[in-house]
Short mmCIF file of C-alpha atoms in Angstrom, two decimals:
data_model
loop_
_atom_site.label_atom_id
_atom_site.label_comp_id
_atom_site.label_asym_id
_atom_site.label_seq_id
_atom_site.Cartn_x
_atom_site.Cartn_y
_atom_site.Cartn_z
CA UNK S 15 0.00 0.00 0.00
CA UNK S 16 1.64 3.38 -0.90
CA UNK S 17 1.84 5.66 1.86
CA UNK S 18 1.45 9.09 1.77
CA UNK S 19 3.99 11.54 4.00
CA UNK S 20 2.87 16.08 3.83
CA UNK S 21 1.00 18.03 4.89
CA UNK S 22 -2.63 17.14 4.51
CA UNK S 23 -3.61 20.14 1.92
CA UNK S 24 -0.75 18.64 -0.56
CA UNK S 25 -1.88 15.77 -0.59
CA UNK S 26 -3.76 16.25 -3.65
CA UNK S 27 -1.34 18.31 -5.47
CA UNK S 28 0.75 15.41 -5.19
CA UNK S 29 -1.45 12.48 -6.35
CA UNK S 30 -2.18 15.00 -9.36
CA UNK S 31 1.31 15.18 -10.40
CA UNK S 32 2.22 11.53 -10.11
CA UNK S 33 -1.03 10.72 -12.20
CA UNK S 34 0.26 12.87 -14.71
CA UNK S 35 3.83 11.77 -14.88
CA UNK S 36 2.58 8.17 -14.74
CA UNK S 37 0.67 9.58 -17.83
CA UNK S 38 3.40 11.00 -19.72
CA UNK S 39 6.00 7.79 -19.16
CA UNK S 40 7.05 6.29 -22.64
CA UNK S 41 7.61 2.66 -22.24
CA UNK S 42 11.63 2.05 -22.62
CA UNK S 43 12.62 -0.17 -25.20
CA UNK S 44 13.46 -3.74 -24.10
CA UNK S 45 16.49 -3.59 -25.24
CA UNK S 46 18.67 -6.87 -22.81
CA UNK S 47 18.74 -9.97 -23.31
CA UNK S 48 18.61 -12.80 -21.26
CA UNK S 49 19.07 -16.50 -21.75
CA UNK S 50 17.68 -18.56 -18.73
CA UNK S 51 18.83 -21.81 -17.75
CA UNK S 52 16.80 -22.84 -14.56
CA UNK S 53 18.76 -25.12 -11.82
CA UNK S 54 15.69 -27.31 -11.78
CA UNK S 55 16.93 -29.95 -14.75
CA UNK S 56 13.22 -30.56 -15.53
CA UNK S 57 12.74 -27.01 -16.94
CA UNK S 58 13.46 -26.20 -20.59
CA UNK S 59 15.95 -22.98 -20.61
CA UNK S 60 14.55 -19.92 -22.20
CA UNK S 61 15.04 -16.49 -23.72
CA UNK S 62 13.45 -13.38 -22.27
CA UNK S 63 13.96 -9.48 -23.35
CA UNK S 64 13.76 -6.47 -20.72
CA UNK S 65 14.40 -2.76 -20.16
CA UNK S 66 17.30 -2.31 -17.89
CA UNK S 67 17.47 0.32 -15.13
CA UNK S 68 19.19 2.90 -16.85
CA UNK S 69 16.29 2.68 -19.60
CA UNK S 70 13.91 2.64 -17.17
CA UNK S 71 15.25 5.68 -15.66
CA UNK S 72 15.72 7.76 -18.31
CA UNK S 73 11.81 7.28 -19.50
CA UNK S 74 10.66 8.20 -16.27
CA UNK S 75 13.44 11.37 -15.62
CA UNK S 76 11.93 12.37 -19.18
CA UNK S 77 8.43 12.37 -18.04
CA UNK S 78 8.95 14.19 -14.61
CA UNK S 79 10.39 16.89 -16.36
CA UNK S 80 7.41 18.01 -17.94
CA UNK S 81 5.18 17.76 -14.85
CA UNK S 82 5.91 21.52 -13.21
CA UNK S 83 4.44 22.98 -9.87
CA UNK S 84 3.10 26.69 -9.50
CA UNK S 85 6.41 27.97 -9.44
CA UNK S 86 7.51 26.22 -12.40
CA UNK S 87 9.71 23.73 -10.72
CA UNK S 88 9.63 19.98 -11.88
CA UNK S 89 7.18 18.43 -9.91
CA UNK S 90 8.22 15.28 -8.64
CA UNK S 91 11.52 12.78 -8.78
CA UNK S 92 12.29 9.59 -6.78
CA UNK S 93 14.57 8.21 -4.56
CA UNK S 94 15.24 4.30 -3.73
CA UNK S 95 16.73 2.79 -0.30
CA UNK S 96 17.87 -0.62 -0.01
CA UNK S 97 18.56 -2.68 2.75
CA UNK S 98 20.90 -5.54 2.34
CA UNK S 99 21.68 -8.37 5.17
CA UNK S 100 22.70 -12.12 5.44
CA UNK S 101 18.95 -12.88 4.31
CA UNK S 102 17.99 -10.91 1.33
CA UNK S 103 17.89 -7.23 0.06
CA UNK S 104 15.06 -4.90 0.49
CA UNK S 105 14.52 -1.82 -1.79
CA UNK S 106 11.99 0.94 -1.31
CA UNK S 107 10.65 3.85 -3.83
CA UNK S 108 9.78 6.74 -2.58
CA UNK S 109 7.89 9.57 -4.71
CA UNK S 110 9.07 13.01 -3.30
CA UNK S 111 7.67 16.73 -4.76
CA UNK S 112 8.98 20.11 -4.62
CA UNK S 113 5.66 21.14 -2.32
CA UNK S 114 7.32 18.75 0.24
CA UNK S 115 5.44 15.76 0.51
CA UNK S 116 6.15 12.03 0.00
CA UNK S 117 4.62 8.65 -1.37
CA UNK S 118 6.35 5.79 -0.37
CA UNK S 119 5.76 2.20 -2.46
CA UNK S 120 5.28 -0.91 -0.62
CA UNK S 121 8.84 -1.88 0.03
CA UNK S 122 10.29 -5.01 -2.74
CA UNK S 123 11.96 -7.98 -0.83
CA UNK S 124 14.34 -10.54 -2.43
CA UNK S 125 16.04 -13.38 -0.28
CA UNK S 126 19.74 -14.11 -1.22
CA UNK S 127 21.11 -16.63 0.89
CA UNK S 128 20.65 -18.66 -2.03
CA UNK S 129 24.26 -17.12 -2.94
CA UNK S 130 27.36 -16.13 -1.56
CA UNK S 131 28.97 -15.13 -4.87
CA UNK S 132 28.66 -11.23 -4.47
CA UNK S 133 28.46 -10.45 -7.99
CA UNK S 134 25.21 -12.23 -8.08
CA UNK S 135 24.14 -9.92 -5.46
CA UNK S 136 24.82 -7.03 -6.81
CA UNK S 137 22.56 -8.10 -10.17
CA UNK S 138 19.92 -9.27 -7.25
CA UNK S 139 20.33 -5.72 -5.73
CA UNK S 140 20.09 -3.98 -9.56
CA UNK S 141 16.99 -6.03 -10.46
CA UNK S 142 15.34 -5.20 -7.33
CA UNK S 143 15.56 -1.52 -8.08
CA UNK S 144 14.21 -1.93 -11.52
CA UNK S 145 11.19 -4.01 -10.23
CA UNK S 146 10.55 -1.44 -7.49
CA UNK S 147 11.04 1.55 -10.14
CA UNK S 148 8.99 -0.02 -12.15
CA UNK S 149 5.90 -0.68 -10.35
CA UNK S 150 6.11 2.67 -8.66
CA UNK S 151 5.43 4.10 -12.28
CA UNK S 152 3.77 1.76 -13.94
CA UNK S 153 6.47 0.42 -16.27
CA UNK S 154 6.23 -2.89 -17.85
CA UNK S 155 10.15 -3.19 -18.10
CA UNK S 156 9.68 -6.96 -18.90
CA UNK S 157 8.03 -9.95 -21.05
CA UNK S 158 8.64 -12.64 -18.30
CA UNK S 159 6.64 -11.99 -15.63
CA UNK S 160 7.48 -15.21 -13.69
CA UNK S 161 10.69 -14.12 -13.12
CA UNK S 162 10.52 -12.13 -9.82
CA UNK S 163 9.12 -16.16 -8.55
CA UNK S 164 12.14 -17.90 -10.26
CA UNK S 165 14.30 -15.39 -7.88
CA UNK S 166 12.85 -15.72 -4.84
CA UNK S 167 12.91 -19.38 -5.09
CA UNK S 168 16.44 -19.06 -5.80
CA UNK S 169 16.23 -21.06 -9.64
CA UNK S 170 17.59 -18.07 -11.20
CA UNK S 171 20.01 -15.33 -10.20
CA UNK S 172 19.67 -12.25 -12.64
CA UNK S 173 22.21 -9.80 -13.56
CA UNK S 174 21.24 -6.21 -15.35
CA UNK S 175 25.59 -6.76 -16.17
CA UNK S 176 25.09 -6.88 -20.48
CA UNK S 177 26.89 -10.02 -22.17
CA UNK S 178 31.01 -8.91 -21.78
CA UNK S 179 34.27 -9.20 -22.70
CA UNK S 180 35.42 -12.08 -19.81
CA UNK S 181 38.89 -11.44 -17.64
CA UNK S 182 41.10 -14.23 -17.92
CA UNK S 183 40.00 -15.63 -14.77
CA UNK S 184 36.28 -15.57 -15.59
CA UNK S 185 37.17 -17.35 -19.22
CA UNK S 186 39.06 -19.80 -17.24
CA UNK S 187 36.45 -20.38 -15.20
CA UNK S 188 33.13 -20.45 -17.01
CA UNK S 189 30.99 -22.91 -17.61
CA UNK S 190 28.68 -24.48 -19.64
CA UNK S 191 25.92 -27.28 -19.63
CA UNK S 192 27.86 -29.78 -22.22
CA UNK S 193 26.87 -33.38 -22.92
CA UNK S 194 24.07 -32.96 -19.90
CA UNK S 195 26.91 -31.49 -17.46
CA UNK S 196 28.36 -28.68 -15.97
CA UNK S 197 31.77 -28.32 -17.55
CA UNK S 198 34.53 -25.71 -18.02
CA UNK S 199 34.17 -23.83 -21.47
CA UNK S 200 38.23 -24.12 -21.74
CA UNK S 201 37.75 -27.85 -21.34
CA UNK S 202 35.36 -28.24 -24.24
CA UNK S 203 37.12 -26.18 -26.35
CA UNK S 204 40.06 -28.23 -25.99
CA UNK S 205 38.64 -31.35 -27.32
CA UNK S 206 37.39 -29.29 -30.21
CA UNK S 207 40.43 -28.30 -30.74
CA UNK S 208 41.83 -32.07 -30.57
CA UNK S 209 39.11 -32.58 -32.64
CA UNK S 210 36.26 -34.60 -30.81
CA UNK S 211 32.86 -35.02 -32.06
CA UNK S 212 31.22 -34.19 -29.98
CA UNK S 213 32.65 -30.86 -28.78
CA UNK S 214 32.66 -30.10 -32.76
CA UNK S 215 29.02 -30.25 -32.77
CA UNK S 216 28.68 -28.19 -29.77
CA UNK S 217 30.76 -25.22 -30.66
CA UNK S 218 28.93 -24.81 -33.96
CA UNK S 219 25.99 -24.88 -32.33
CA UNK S 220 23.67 -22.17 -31.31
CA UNK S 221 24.49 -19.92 -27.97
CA UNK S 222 23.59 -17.09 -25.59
CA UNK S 223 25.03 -14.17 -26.09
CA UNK S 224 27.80 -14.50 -23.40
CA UNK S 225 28.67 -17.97 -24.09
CA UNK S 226 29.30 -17.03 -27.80
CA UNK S 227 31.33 -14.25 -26.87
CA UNK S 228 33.44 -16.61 -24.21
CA UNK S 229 33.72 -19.04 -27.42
CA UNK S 230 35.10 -16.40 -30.00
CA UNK S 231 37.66 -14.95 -27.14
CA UNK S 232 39.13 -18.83 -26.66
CA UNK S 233 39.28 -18.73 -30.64
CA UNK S 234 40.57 -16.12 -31.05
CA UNK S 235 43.51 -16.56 -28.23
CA UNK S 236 43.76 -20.20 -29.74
CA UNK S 237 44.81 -18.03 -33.41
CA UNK S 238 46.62 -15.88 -31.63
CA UNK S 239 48.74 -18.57 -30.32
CA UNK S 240 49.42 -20.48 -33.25
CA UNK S 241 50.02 -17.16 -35.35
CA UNK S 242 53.00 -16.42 -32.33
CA UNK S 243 54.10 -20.06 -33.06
CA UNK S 244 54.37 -20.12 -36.70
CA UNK S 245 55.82 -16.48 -36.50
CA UNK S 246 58.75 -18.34 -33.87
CA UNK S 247 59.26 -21.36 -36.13
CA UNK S 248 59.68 -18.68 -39.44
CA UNK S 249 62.03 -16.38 -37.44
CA UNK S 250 64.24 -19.87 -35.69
CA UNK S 251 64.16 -20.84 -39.98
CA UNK S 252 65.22 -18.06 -40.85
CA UNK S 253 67.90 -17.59 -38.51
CA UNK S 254 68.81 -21.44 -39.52
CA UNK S 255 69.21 -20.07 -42.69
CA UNK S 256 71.48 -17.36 -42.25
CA UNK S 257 73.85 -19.21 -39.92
CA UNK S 258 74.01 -22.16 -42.64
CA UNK S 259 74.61 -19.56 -45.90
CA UNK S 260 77.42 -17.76 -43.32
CA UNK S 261 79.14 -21.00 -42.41
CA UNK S 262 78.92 -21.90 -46.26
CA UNK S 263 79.98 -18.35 -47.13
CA UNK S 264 83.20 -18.72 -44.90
CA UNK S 265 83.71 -22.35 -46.00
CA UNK S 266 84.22 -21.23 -49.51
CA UNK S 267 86.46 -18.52 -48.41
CA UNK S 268 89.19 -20.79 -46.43
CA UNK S 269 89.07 -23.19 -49.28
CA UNK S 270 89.34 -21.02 -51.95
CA UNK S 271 92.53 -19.71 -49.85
CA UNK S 272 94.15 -23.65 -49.64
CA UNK S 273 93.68 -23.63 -53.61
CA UNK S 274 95.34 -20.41 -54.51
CA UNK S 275 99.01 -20.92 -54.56
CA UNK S 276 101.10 -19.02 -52.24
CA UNK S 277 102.47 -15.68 -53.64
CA UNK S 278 106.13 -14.61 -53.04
CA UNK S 279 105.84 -11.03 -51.44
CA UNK S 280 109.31 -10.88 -53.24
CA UNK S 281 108.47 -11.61 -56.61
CA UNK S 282 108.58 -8.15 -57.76
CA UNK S 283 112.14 -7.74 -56.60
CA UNK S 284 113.67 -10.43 -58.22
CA UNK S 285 116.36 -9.51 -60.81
CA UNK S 286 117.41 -12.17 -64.05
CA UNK S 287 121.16 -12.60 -63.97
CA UNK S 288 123.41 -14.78 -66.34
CA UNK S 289 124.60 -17.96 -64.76
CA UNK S 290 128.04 -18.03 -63.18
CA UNK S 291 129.97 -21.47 -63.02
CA UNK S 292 131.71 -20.75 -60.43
CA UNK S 293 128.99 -18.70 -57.73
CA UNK S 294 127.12 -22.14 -59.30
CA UNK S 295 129.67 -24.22 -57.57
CA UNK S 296 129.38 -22.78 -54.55
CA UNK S 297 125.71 -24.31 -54.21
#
């Protein structure tokens, strides 16, 4: 039940600018994607779009601003607190006008000791926000409305984070649902790589957005790698080469020097004289 805060005579004024805001709100594109793979093995895994919370935001920011008081001021904004413990996060909306008063939304609960991973918080804490925003204003920011259940019962854990580039870590890390298993993406690969069926079939295959960007990062890496290798085998060839064409290059020049006769540096100096029998004698 929303709950209204002011001074009694406001109270109207108020209402009468959140109707019209409410009024004025374009619905935001549902831009995200998400592909949904439930823990329960008995559920088929799904696609779903939505407006994030930026998106959601800027519709609303955009409507506000054309909803003015007597003084020409915008009218009305909004303000969220959340409450996060061991249990779950708790995230309110509150309504608040330039005359001073205040409607405050029922308050949005979702439990996650589910998870201890706190990047899955965080998207718990995000989504939360965007379900609270958008009920406070009316938005229909998404086609699935089952999954505010799947979170609570802890068979999904959302993320408004969009499909990303992964850190080395995270590609080493991530995994994938492969043969009817949980299994690292870098492991499949591999036997793609060494050229197993099966792992053949399921790289060309169809998947999510994130997965498929995890895929083309290990192939590209795995290119990467072999382009390095064959660039090191070229350049140890090439240096081979050189060495062997030097070695040859010097070979040729010691033998042509054990070919060439000797000169005699003295050769120039030599004078003809007539023979004499008796210097002759003396040798």
């Amino acid at each position: 039940m929303m709950i209204f805060q002011g001074k009694e005579e406001l109270r109207a004024d108020c209402f009468t600018a959140y109707i019209q805001a409410k009024a004025l709100i374009n619905q935001p594109k549902k831009e995200k994607h998400v592909h949904i793979i439930p823990k329960n093995p008995n559920s088929d895994p799904y696609d779903y779009f939505y407006a994030d919370l930026a998106a959601i935001d800027s519709a609303i920011i955009k409507a506000t601003k054309q909803v003015t008081d007597s003084k020409g001021r915008v009218a009305l904004s909004y303000i969220q607190d959340v409450h996060n413990n061991q249990d779950g996060v708790n995230v309110t909306t509150e309504i608040i006008f330039s005359n001073g008063g205040r409607i405050t939304m029922p308050p949005m609960w979702f439990k996650t000791y589910t998870t201890s991973s706190p990047q899955q918080i965080a998207g718990i804490i995000t989504y939360a926000k965007r379900y609270s925003l958008s009920a406070a204003f009316g938005i229909a920011s998404e086609d699935d409305d089952d999954i505010k259940t799947l979170i609570e019962t802890g068979n999904y854990q959302p993320s408004d984070n969009p499909p990303h580039k992964l850190g080395r870590k995270e590609l080493d890390e991530y995994k994938v649902k492969y043969l009817g298993m949980s299994a690292r993406l870098v492991d499949v690969y591999q036997d793609y790589i060494d050229g197993v069926p099966e792992a053949n079939g399921w790289i060309r295959s169809r998947h999510d957005e994130q997965t498929a960007i995890a895929i083309k990062q290990l192939n590209q890496a795995y290119h990467q790698q072999e382009a390095e290798k064959k660039s090191r085998e070229e350049q140890a060839a090439k240096v081979a080469k050189e060495a062997e064409e030097k070695k040859a290059a010097l070979d040729k020049v010691k033998q042509s020097k054990v070919e060439e006769p000797k000169k005699d540096p003295f050769a120039d100096k030599k004078v003809e004289v007539d023979s004499d029998p008796v210097t002759d004698s003396l040798f």
